[in-house]
Short mmCIF file of N, CA and C in Angstrom, two decimals:
data_model
loop_
_atom_site.label_atom_id
_atom_site.label_comp_id
_atom_site.label_asym_id
_atom_site.label_seq_id
_atom_site.Cartn_x
_atom_site.Cartn_y
_atom_site.Cartn_z
N MET A 1 -198.37 59.40 162.32
CA MET A 1 -199.57 60.22 162.36
C MET A 1 -199.94 60.62 160.94
N LEU A 2 -201.20 60.50 160.62
CA LEU A 2 -201.69 60.86 159.30
C LEU A 2 -201.75 62.39 159.12
N LYS A 3 -201.32 62.83 157.96
CA LYS A 3 -201.46 64.24 157.60
C LYS A 3 -202.58 64.31 156.60
N ASP A 4 -203.62 65.12 156.89
CA ASP A 4 -204.86 65.12 156.13
C ASP A 4 -204.86 66.24 155.10
N TYR A 5 -205.16 65.86 153.84
CA TYR A 5 -205.31 66.80 152.75
C TYR A 5 -206.64 66.50 152.08
N HIS A 6 -207.52 67.51 152.03
CA HIS A 6 -208.85 67.30 151.48
C HIS A 6 -209.09 68.19 150.28
N PHE A 7 -209.74 67.59 149.27
CA PHE A 7 -210.06 68.32 148.04
C PHE A 7 -211.55 68.18 147.76
N LYS A 8 -212.13 69.16 147.16
CA LYS A 8 -213.56 69.12 146.78
C LYS A 8 -213.78 68.08 145.69
N ILE A 9 -212.91 68.07 144.69
CA ILE A 9 -213.05 67.15 143.56
C ILE A 9 -211.68 66.73 143.06
N LEU A 10 -211.53 65.46 142.70
CA LEU A 10 -210.29 64.94 142.13
C LEU A 10 -210.65 63.93 141.04
N ASP A 11 -209.69 63.68 140.18
CA ASP A 11 -209.84 62.59 139.24
C ASP A 11 -210.06 61.31 140.04
N SER A 12 -209.16 61.02 140.95
CA SER A 12 -209.28 59.99 141.98
C SER A 12 -208.19 60.26 143.00
N THR A 13 -208.41 59.88 144.24
CA THR A 13 -207.40 60.13 145.26
C THR A 13 -206.12 59.34 144.97
N SER A 14 -206.27 58.13 144.46
CA SER A 14 -205.09 57.29 144.15
C SER A 14 -204.31 57.86 142.98
N ILE A 15 -205.04 58.26 141.93
CA ILE A 15 -204.35 58.84 140.77
C ILE A 15 -203.60 60.12 141.19
N TYR A 16 -204.25 60.91 142.02
CA TYR A 16 -203.63 62.16 142.48
C TYR A 16 -202.33 61.85 143.23
N LEU A 17 -202.37 60.89 144.15
CA LEU A 17 -201.17 60.55 144.92
C LEU A 17 -200.09 59.93 144.03
N LYS A 18 -200.48 59.12 143.06
CA LYS A 18 -199.48 58.54 142.17
C LYS A 18 -198.73 59.63 141.43
N LYS A 19 -199.43 60.64 140.99
CA LYS A 19 -198.81 61.73 140.25
C LYS A 19 -197.97 62.64 141.13
N ASN A 20 -198.30 62.71 142.42
CA ASN A 20 -197.68 63.72 143.30
C ASN A 20 -197.01 63.13 144.53
N TYR A 21 -196.78 61.83 144.55
CA TYR A 21 -196.31 61.19 145.79
C TYR A 21 -194.98 61.73 146.31
N LYS A 22 -194.14 62.24 145.46
CA LYS A 22 -192.85 62.77 145.91
C LYS A 22 -193.02 64.01 146.76
N GLU A 23 -194.14 64.71 146.59
CA GLU A 23 -194.40 65.95 147.34
C GLU A 23 -195.04 65.70 148.70
N TYR A 24 -195.41 64.46 148.96
CA TYR A 24 -196.12 64.14 150.20
C TYR A 24 -195.29 63.23 151.10
N ASP A 25 -195.51 63.37 152.40
CA ASP A 25 -194.81 62.55 153.39
C ASP A 25 -195.47 61.20 153.56
N ASN A 26 -194.75 60.31 154.21
CA ASN A 26 -195.29 59.04 154.63
C ASN A 26 -196.57 59.26 155.44
N MET A 27 -197.57 58.44 155.22
CA MET A 27 -198.85 58.48 155.92
C MET A 27 -199.67 59.72 155.62
N SER A 28 -199.47 60.28 154.45
CA SER A 28 -200.35 61.37 154.03
C SER A 28 -201.72 60.78 153.63
N PHE A 29 -202.77 61.48 154.03
CA PHE A 29 -204.15 61.04 153.84
C PHE A 29 -204.81 62.04 152.92
N VAL A 30 -205.19 61.59 151.72
CA VAL A 30 -205.84 62.47 150.74
C VAL A 30 -207.28 62.02 150.55
N SER A 31 -208.20 62.95 150.79
CA SER A 31 -209.62 62.64 150.63
C SER A 31 -210.27 63.63 149.70
N THR A 32 -211.45 63.27 149.22
CA THR A 32 -212.17 64.14 148.32
C THR A 32 -213.67 63.93 148.51
N ASP A 33 -214.45 64.96 148.16
CA ASP A 33 -215.90 64.82 148.20
C ASP A 33 -216.41 64.05 146.99
N TYR A 34 -215.67 64.16 145.88
CA TYR A 34 -216.14 63.52 144.64
C TYR A 34 -214.95 63.13 143.78
N GLN A 35 -215.03 61.94 143.18
CA GLN A 35 -214.03 61.45 142.25
C GLN A 35 -214.65 61.34 140.85
N ILE A 36 -213.99 61.93 139.87
CA ILE A 36 -214.45 61.84 138.49
C ILE A 36 -214.16 60.46 137.92
N ASN A 37 -213.01 59.90 138.33
CA ASN A 37 -212.53 58.65 137.72
C ASN A 37 -212.12 57.64 138.78
N GLY A 38 -212.96 57.43 139.76
CA GLY A 38 -212.64 56.43 140.79
C GLY A 38 -212.57 55.06 140.16
N HIS A 39 -211.65 54.22 140.66
CA HIS A 39 -211.47 52.91 140.07
C HIS A 39 -211.08 51.87 141.11
N GLY A 40 -211.29 50.64 140.75
CA GLY A 40 -210.94 49.51 141.61
C GLY A 40 -209.99 48.60 140.86
N ARG A 41 -209.94 47.35 141.30
CA ARG A 41 -209.08 46.36 140.63
C ARG A 41 -209.55 46.12 139.20
N ASN A 42 -208.59 45.78 138.37
CA ASN A 42 -208.87 45.46 136.97
C ASN A 42 -209.60 46.60 136.24
N ASN A 43 -209.30 47.84 136.66
CA ASN A 43 -209.89 49.04 136.05
C ASN A 43 -211.40 49.10 136.14
N LYS A 44 -211.99 48.41 137.13
CA LYS A 44 -213.43 48.53 137.32
C LYS A 44 -213.71 49.93 137.87
N LYS A 45 -214.81 50.49 137.43
CA LYS A 45 -215.20 51.84 137.86
C LYS A 45 -215.71 51.81 139.29
N TRP A 46 -215.32 52.81 140.08
CA TRP A 46 -215.90 53.00 141.41
C TRP A 46 -216.89 54.14 141.30
N PHE A 47 -218.15 53.81 141.46
CA PHE A 47 -219.22 54.81 141.35
C PHE A 47 -219.27 55.63 142.65
N SER A 48 -219.38 56.92 142.50
CA SER A 48 -219.50 57.75 143.71
C SER A 48 -220.49 58.87 143.45
N SER A 49 -221.07 59.36 144.53
CA SER A 49 -221.98 60.49 144.49
C SER A 49 -221.34 61.63 145.26
N ASP A 50 -221.46 62.83 144.76
CA ASP A 50 -220.82 64.01 145.35
C ASP A 50 -221.22 64.18 146.81
N GLY A 51 -220.25 64.08 147.71
CA GLY A 51 -220.45 64.34 149.12
C GLY A 51 -221.17 63.23 149.90
N GLU A 52 -221.39 62.07 149.27
CA GLU A 52 -222.12 61.00 149.93
C GLU A 52 -221.28 59.78 150.26
N ASN A 53 -220.01 59.83 149.92
CA ASN A 53 -219.11 58.70 150.19
C ASN A 53 -217.86 59.18 150.91
N LEU A 54 -217.22 58.25 151.59
CA LEU A 54 -215.90 58.54 152.14
C LEU A 54 -214.89 57.97 151.14
N LEU A 55 -214.15 58.87 150.50
CA LEU A 55 -213.22 58.51 149.43
C LEU A 55 -211.85 59.02 149.82
N PHE A 56 -210.90 58.10 149.98
CA PHE A 56 -209.57 58.53 150.40
C PHE A 56 -208.48 57.56 149.98
N SER A 57 -207.24 58.05 150.00
CA SER A 57 -206.06 57.23 149.80
C SER A 57 -205.04 57.62 150.83
N VAL A 58 -204.24 56.62 151.23
CA VAL A 58 -203.16 56.84 152.18
C VAL A 58 -201.86 56.45 151.50
N LEU A 59 -200.87 57.30 151.61
CA LEU A 59 -199.55 57.09 151.02
C LEU A 59 -198.62 56.48 152.06
N ILE A 60 -198.02 55.36 151.70
CA ILE A 60 -197.05 54.72 152.60
C ILE A 60 -195.69 54.73 151.92
N LYS A 61 -194.74 55.33 152.63
CA LYS A 61 -193.35 55.37 152.13
C LYS A 61 -192.39 54.63 153.06
N GLU A 62 -192.86 54.27 154.22
CA GLU A 62 -191.99 53.62 155.22
C GLU A 62 -191.62 52.21 154.77
N LYS A 63 -190.34 51.95 154.71
CA LYS A 63 -189.80 50.69 154.17
C LYS A 63 -190.39 49.47 154.90
N ASP A 64 -190.48 49.52 156.23
CA ASP A 64 -191.00 48.39 156.98
C ASP A 64 -192.44 48.06 156.60
N LEU A 65 -193.25 49.08 156.37
CA LEU A 65 -194.64 48.85 155.95
C LEU A 65 -194.72 48.36 154.51
N ILE A 66 -193.87 48.89 153.65
CA ILE A 66 -193.87 48.47 152.26
C ILE A 66 -193.54 46.97 152.18
N GLU A 67 -192.67 46.49 153.05
CA GLU A 67 -192.34 45.05 153.05
C GLU A 67 -193.51 44.17 153.47
N LYS A 68 -194.51 44.77 154.12
CA LYS A 68 -195.71 44.05 154.52
C LYS A 68 -196.84 44.21 153.51
N TYR A 69 -196.48 44.55 152.31
CA TYR A 69 -197.42 44.85 151.23
C TYR A 69 -198.57 43.86 151.16
N SER A 70 -198.26 42.58 151.19
CA SER A 70 -199.29 41.56 150.99
C SER A 70 -200.35 41.52 152.08
N SER A 71 -200.04 41.99 153.26
CA SER A 71 -201.04 41.94 154.35
C SER A 71 -201.78 43.26 154.56
N ILE A 72 -201.35 44.31 153.87
CA ILE A 72 -201.96 45.64 154.08
C ILE A 72 -203.43 45.68 153.64
N SER A 73 -203.75 45.01 152.52
CA SER A 73 -205.13 45.01 152.04
C SER A 73 -206.05 44.35 153.06
N LEU A 74 -205.64 43.22 153.58
CA LEU A 74 -206.48 42.53 154.58
C LEU A 74 -206.58 43.35 155.86
N TYR A 75 -205.48 43.95 156.29
CA TYR A 75 -205.50 44.81 157.47
C TYR A 75 -206.48 45.97 157.28
N SER A 76 -206.43 46.58 156.09
CA SER A 76 -207.32 47.70 155.78
C SER A 76 -208.78 47.25 155.82
N ALA A 77 -209.06 46.09 155.25
CA ALA A 77 -210.43 45.55 155.26
C ALA A 77 -210.89 45.28 156.69
N CYS A 78 -210.00 44.77 157.54
CA CYS A 78 -210.33 44.52 158.95
C CYS A 78 -210.66 45.81 159.68
N CYS A 79 -209.95 46.89 159.37
CA CYS A 79 -210.22 48.19 159.99
C CYS A 79 -211.60 48.69 159.59
N ILE A 80 -211.94 48.58 158.30
CA ILE A 80 -213.25 49.00 157.83
C ILE A 80 -214.33 48.12 158.47
N TYR A 81 -214.08 46.83 158.54
CA TYR A 81 -215.00 45.88 159.18
C TYR A 81 -215.31 46.32 160.60
N LYS A 82 -214.26 46.69 161.35
CA LYS A 82 -214.44 47.12 162.74
C LYS A 82 -215.29 48.40 162.82
N VAL A 83 -214.99 49.37 161.97
CA VAL A 83 -215.73 50.63 161.97
C VAL A 83 -217.21 50.36 161.69
N LEU A 84 -217.50 49.52 160.70
CA LEU A 84 -218.88 49.22 160.36
C LEU A 84 -219.59 48.48 161.49
N ASN A 85 -218.87 47.57 162.13
CA ASN A 85 -219.46 46.87 163.30
C ASN A 85 -219.74 47.86 164.43
N ASP A 86 -218.82 48.80 164.64
CA ASP A 86 -219.02 49.80 165.69
C ASP A 86 -220.22 50.71 165.40
N LEU A 87 -220.61 50.81 164.13
CA LEU A 87 -221.80 51.59 163.75
C LEU A 87 -223.05 50.71 163.82
N ASN A 88 -222.90 49.50 164.31
CA ASN A 88 -224.01 48.55 164.49
C ASN A 88 -224.57 48.01 163.17
N LEU A 89 -223.77 47.96 162.13
CA LEU A 89 -224.20 47.30 160.91
C LEU A 89 -224.13 45.79 161.16
N LYS A 90 -225.06 45.07 160.59
CA LYS A 90 -225.15 43.62 160.77
C LYS A 90 -224.66 42.89 159.54
N ASN A 91 -224.19 41.68 159.73
CA ASN A 91 -223.74 40.81 158.65
C ASN A 91 -222.64 41.44 157.80
N VAL A 92 -221.63 41.99 158.47
CA VAL A 92 -220.47 42.56 157.78
C VAL A 92 -219.51 41.43 157.46
N SER A 93 -218.98 41.42 156.25
CA SER A 93 -218.02 40.38 155.86
C SER A 93 -216.96 40.96 154.94
N ILE A 94 -215.84 40.28 154.89
CA ILE A 94 -214.74 40.67 154.00
C ILE A 94 -214.68 39.69 152.87
N LYS A 95 -214.67 40.22 151.65
CA LYS A 95 -214.50 39.39 150.46
C LYS A 95 -213.08 39.62 149.96
N TRP A 96 -212.24 38.63 150.18
CA TRP A 96 -210.84 38.74 149.81
C TRP A 96 -210.74 39.00 148.29
N PRO A 97 -209.86 39.84 147.85
CA PRO A 97 -208.82 40.51 148.63
C PRO A 97 -209.13 41.96 148.98
N ASN A 98 -210.25 42.52 148.51
CA ASN A 98 -210.32 43.97 148.63
C ASN A 98 -211.72 44.55 148.81
N ASP A 99 -212.67 43.80 149.24
CA ASP A 99 -214.01 44.33 149.38
C ASP A 99 -214.59 44.05 150.76
N VAL A 100 -215.49 44.93 151.19
CA VAL A 100 -216.24 44.72 152.43
C VAL A 100 -217.70 44.74 152.05
N TYR A 101 -218.43 43.75 152.57
CA TYR A 101 -219.84 43.58 152.24
C TYR A 101 -220.69 43.69 153.50
N VAL A 102 -221.93 44.10 153.32
CA VAL A 102 -222.93 44.08 154.38
C VAL A 102 -224.18 43.43 153.77
N ASN A 103 -224.64 42.39 154.42
CA ASN A 103 -225.82 41.66 153.90
C ASN A 103 -225.64 41.28 152.43
N ASP A 104 -224.44 40.80 152.12
CA ASP A 104 -224.11 40.32 150.76
C ASP A 104 -224.14 41.39 149.68
N LYS A 105 -224.00 42.65 150.09
CA LYS A 105 -223.89 43.76 149.13
C LYS A 105 -222.62 44.55 149.45
N LYS A 106 -221.97 45.02 148.40
CA LYS A 106 -220.72 45.73 148.56
C LYS A 106 -220.96 47.12 149.14
N ILE A 107 -220.19 47.40 150.21
CA ILE A 107 -220.27 48.70 150.85
C ILE A 107 -218.96 49.46 150.77
N SER A 108 -217.86 48.70 150.55
CA SER A 108 -216.55 49.34 150.52
C SER A 108 -215.59 48.55 149.62
N GLY A 109 -214.69 49.31 148.99
CA GLY A 109 -213.65 48.70 148.18
C GLY A 109 -212.30 49.26 148.56
N ILE A 110 -211.29 48.43 148.44
CA ILE A 110 -209.91 48.80 148.80
C ILE A 110 -209.03 48.45 147.61
N LEU A 111 -208.15 49.36 147.25
CA LEU A 111 -207.23 49.11 146.15
C LEU A 111 -205.82 49.47 146.60
N LEU A 112 -204.93 48.51 146.54
CA LEU A 112 -203.53 48.73 146.85
C LEU A 112 -202.76 48.87 145.54
N GLU A 113 -201.95 49.92 145.44
CA GLU A 113 -201.12 50.13 144.26
C GLU A 113 -199.72 50.48 144.69
N GLY A 114 -198.74 49.84 144.09
CA GLY A 114 -197.36 50.15 144.37
C GLY A 114 -196.80 51.11 143.35
N ILE A 115 -195.88 51.95 143.79
CA ILE A 115 -195.16 52.85 142.89
C ILE A 115 -193.73 52.35 142.87
N SER A 116 -193.27 51.94 141.70
CA SER A 116 -191.95 51.34 141.58
C SER A 116 -191.00 52.22 140.77
N PHE A 117 -189.72 52.09 141.14
CA PHE A 117 -188.65 52.74 140.40
C PHE A 117 -187.49 51.77 140.38
N ASN A 118 -186.99 51.45 139.18
CA ASN A 118 -185.91 50.46 139.04
C ASN A 118 -186.27 49.13 139.71
N ASN A 119 -187.48 48.66 139.48
CA ASN A 119 -187.97 47.39 140.04
C ASN A 119 -187.97 47.32 141.55
N LYS A 120 -188.02 48.49 142.20
CA LYS A 120 -188.10 48.53 143.65
C LYS A 120 -189.30 49.39 144.04
N ILE A 121 -190.14 48.87 144.93
CA ILE A 121 -191.31 49.63 145.35
C ILE A 121 -190.88 50.77 146.25
N GLU A 122 -191.19 51.99 145.83
CA GLU A 122 -190.85 53.20 146.60
C GLU A 122 -191.96 53.60 147.54
N ALA A 123 -193.20 53.28 147.14
CA ALA A 123 -194.36 53.71 147.94
C ALA A 123 -195.55 52.81 147.61
N ILE A 124 -196.49 52.81 148.52
CA ILE A 124 -197.75 52.10 148.34
C ILE A 124 -198.87 53.09 148.58
N ILE A 125 -199.90 52.98 147.76
CA ILE A 125 -201.09 53.80 147.95
C ILE A 125 -202.25 52.85 148.27
N ILE A 126 -202.91 53.13 149.40
CA ILE A 126 -204.10 52.38 149.78
C ILE A 126 -205.30 53.27 149.45
N GLY A 127 -206.05 52.89 148.45
CA GLY A 127 -207.24 53.63 148.05
C GLY A 127 -208.48 52.97 148.64
N VAL A 128 -209.35 53.79 149.22
CA VAL A 128 -210.55 53.25 149.88
C VAL A 128 -211.77 54.07 149.47
N GLY A 129 -212.85 53.37 149.20
CA GLY A 129 -214.15 54.00 149.01
C GLY A 129 -215.15 53.32 149.91
N ILE A 130 -215.91 54.11 150.64
CA ILE A 130 -216.97 53.58 151.51
C ILE A 130 -218.26 54.31 151.17
N ASN A 131 -219.28 53.53 150.84
CA ASN A 131 -220.59 54.10 150.56
C ASN A 131 -221.23 54.50 151.90
N VAL A 132 -221.40 55.78 152.11
CA VAL A 132 -221.87 56.27 153.42
C VAL A 132 -223.33 56.67 153.38
N ASN A 133 -223.66 57.74 152.66
CA ASN A 133 -225.03 58.27 152.67
C ASN A 133 -225.76 58.10 151.35
N VAL A 134 -225.26 57.25 150.50
CA VAL A 134 -225.90 57.02 149.19
C VAL A 134 -227.22 56.28 149.41
N ILE A 135 -228.26 56.75 148.74
CA ILE A 135 -229.54 56.02 148.81
C ILE A 135 -229.98 55.51 147.46
N GLU A 136 -229.39 56.04 146.38
CA GLU A 136 -229.68 55.55 145.04
C GLU A 136 -228.37 55.31 144.31
N PHE A 137 -228.23 54.11 143.77
CA PHE A 137 -227.02 53.75 143.04
C PHE A 137 -227.28 53.72 141.54
N ASP A 138 -226.20 53.86 140.77
CA ASP A 138 -226.32 53.73 139.32
C ASP A 138 -226.96 52.38 138.97
N GLU A 139 -227.66 52.36 137.87
CA GLU A 139 -228.37 51.16 137.40
C GLU A 139 -227.45 49.94 137.41
N GLU A 140 -226.21 50.12 137.00
CA GLU A 140 -225.25 49.05 136.85
C GLU A 140 -224.97 48.30 138.17
N ILE A 141 -225.07 49.02 139.30
CA ILE A 141 -224.70 48.40 140.58
C ILE A 141 -225.81 48.42 141.62
N LYS A 142 -227.00 48.87 141.26
CA LYS A 142 -228.06 49.07 142.25
C LYS A 142 -228.43 47.82 143.01
N ASP A 143 -228.26 46.64 142.40
CA ASP A 143 -228.66 45.40 143.07
C ASP A 143 -227.53 44.76 143.85
N ILE A 144 -226.32 45.29 143.72
CA ILE A 144 -225.17 44.65 144.37
C ILE A 144 -224.44 45.58 145.36
N ALA A 145 -224.93 46.81 145.53
CA ALA A 145 -224.27 47.78 146.41
C ALA A 145 -225.22 48.22 147.52
N THR A 146 -224.62 48.67 148.63
CA THR A 146 -225.39 49.24 149.72
C THR A 146 -224.58 50.36 150.34
N SER A 147 -225.17 51.04 151.31
CA SER A 147 -224.48 52.12 152.03
C SER A 147 -224.79 52.02 153.52
N ILE A 148 -224.04 52.74 154.30
CA ILE A 148 -224.28 52.76 155.74
C ILE A 148 -225.69 53.29 156.01
N LYS A 149 -226.08 54.37 155.32
CA LYS A 149 -227.38 54.97 155.54
C LYS A 149 -228.52 53.99 155.21
N LEU A 150 -228.37 53.26 154.11
CA LEU A 150 -229.42 52.29 153.77
C LEU A 150 -229.53 51.18 154.81
N GLU A 151 -228.40 50.83 155.41
CA GLU A 151 -228.39 49.72 156.37
C GLU A 151 -228.90 50.11 157.76
N ILE A 152 -228.55 51.32 158.20
CA ILE A 152 -228.96 51.71 159.59
C ILE A 152 -230.04 52.78 159.59
N LYS A 153 -230.47 53.21 158.41
CA LYS A 153 -231.57 54.18 158.28
C LYS A 153 -231.28 55.50 159.00
N LYS A 154 -229.99 55.90 158.91
CA LYS A 154 -229.57 57.13 159.59
C LYS A 154 -228.42 57.77 158.80
N LYS A 155 -228.51 59.09 158.61
CA LYS A 155 -227.44 59.80 157.93
C LYS A 155 -226.21 59.88 158.82
N ILE A 156 -225.05 59.70 158.22
CA ILE A 156 -223.79 59.70 158.94
C ILE A 156 -223.00 60.95 158.56
N ASP A 157 -222.40 61.60 159.56
CA ASP A 157 -221.51 62.74 159.31
C ASP A 157 -220.19 62.17 158.77
N ILE A 158 -219.89 62.45 157.51
CA ILE A 158 -218.71 61.89 156.88
C ILE A 158 -217.43 62.37 157.55
N GLU A 159 -217.38 63.63 157.97
CA GLU A 159 -216.18 64.13 158.66
C GLU A 159 -215.93 63.39 159.98
N GLU A 160 -216.96 63.12 160.71
CA GLU A 160 -216.85 62.36 161.95
C GLU A 160 -216.37 60.94 161.66
N LEU A 161 -216.92 60.33 160.64
CA LEU A 161 -216.50 58.98 160.25
C LEU A 161 -215.04 58.96 159.83
N LYS A 162 -214.63 59.99 159.11
CA LYS A 162 -213.25 60.08 158.64
C LYS A 162 -212.27 60.17 159.82
N ASN A 163 -212.67 60.86 160.84
CA ASN A 163 -211.78 61.01 161.99
C ASN A 163 -211.83 59.83 162.89
#
């Protein structure tokens, strides 16, 4: 069962969990309204708007799940795919290894990061960003990003979506 911890603002949910993972239990869920330094693979910036995205990370400490490291990203993308389909979004697709697209525009990113000690993975952090109610994107991504609200023309309650 996930234990939910929510913050108004963080550097990033993944960075926060990396710094504090010893204080949290397996399957801890950390979310925030806004990330100052959200990031994706290869240190790409994750753009977010205050209170308009679902931004979270999940901490995995269970050994059996850690051993399935390579399939967790795809499983996470499939879960997001299902949620978006359930919201009646059309043309949802998964771009391996860590993105979910709608109508050929990015709507969600997933970042898996391992925490190692003595060359052994102690924990995995699954970081997720989903564009929910964003209607205007930064110039850098405005032509390649979308949100749930832009696709279905309806504001989504982020707390309901989170649950």
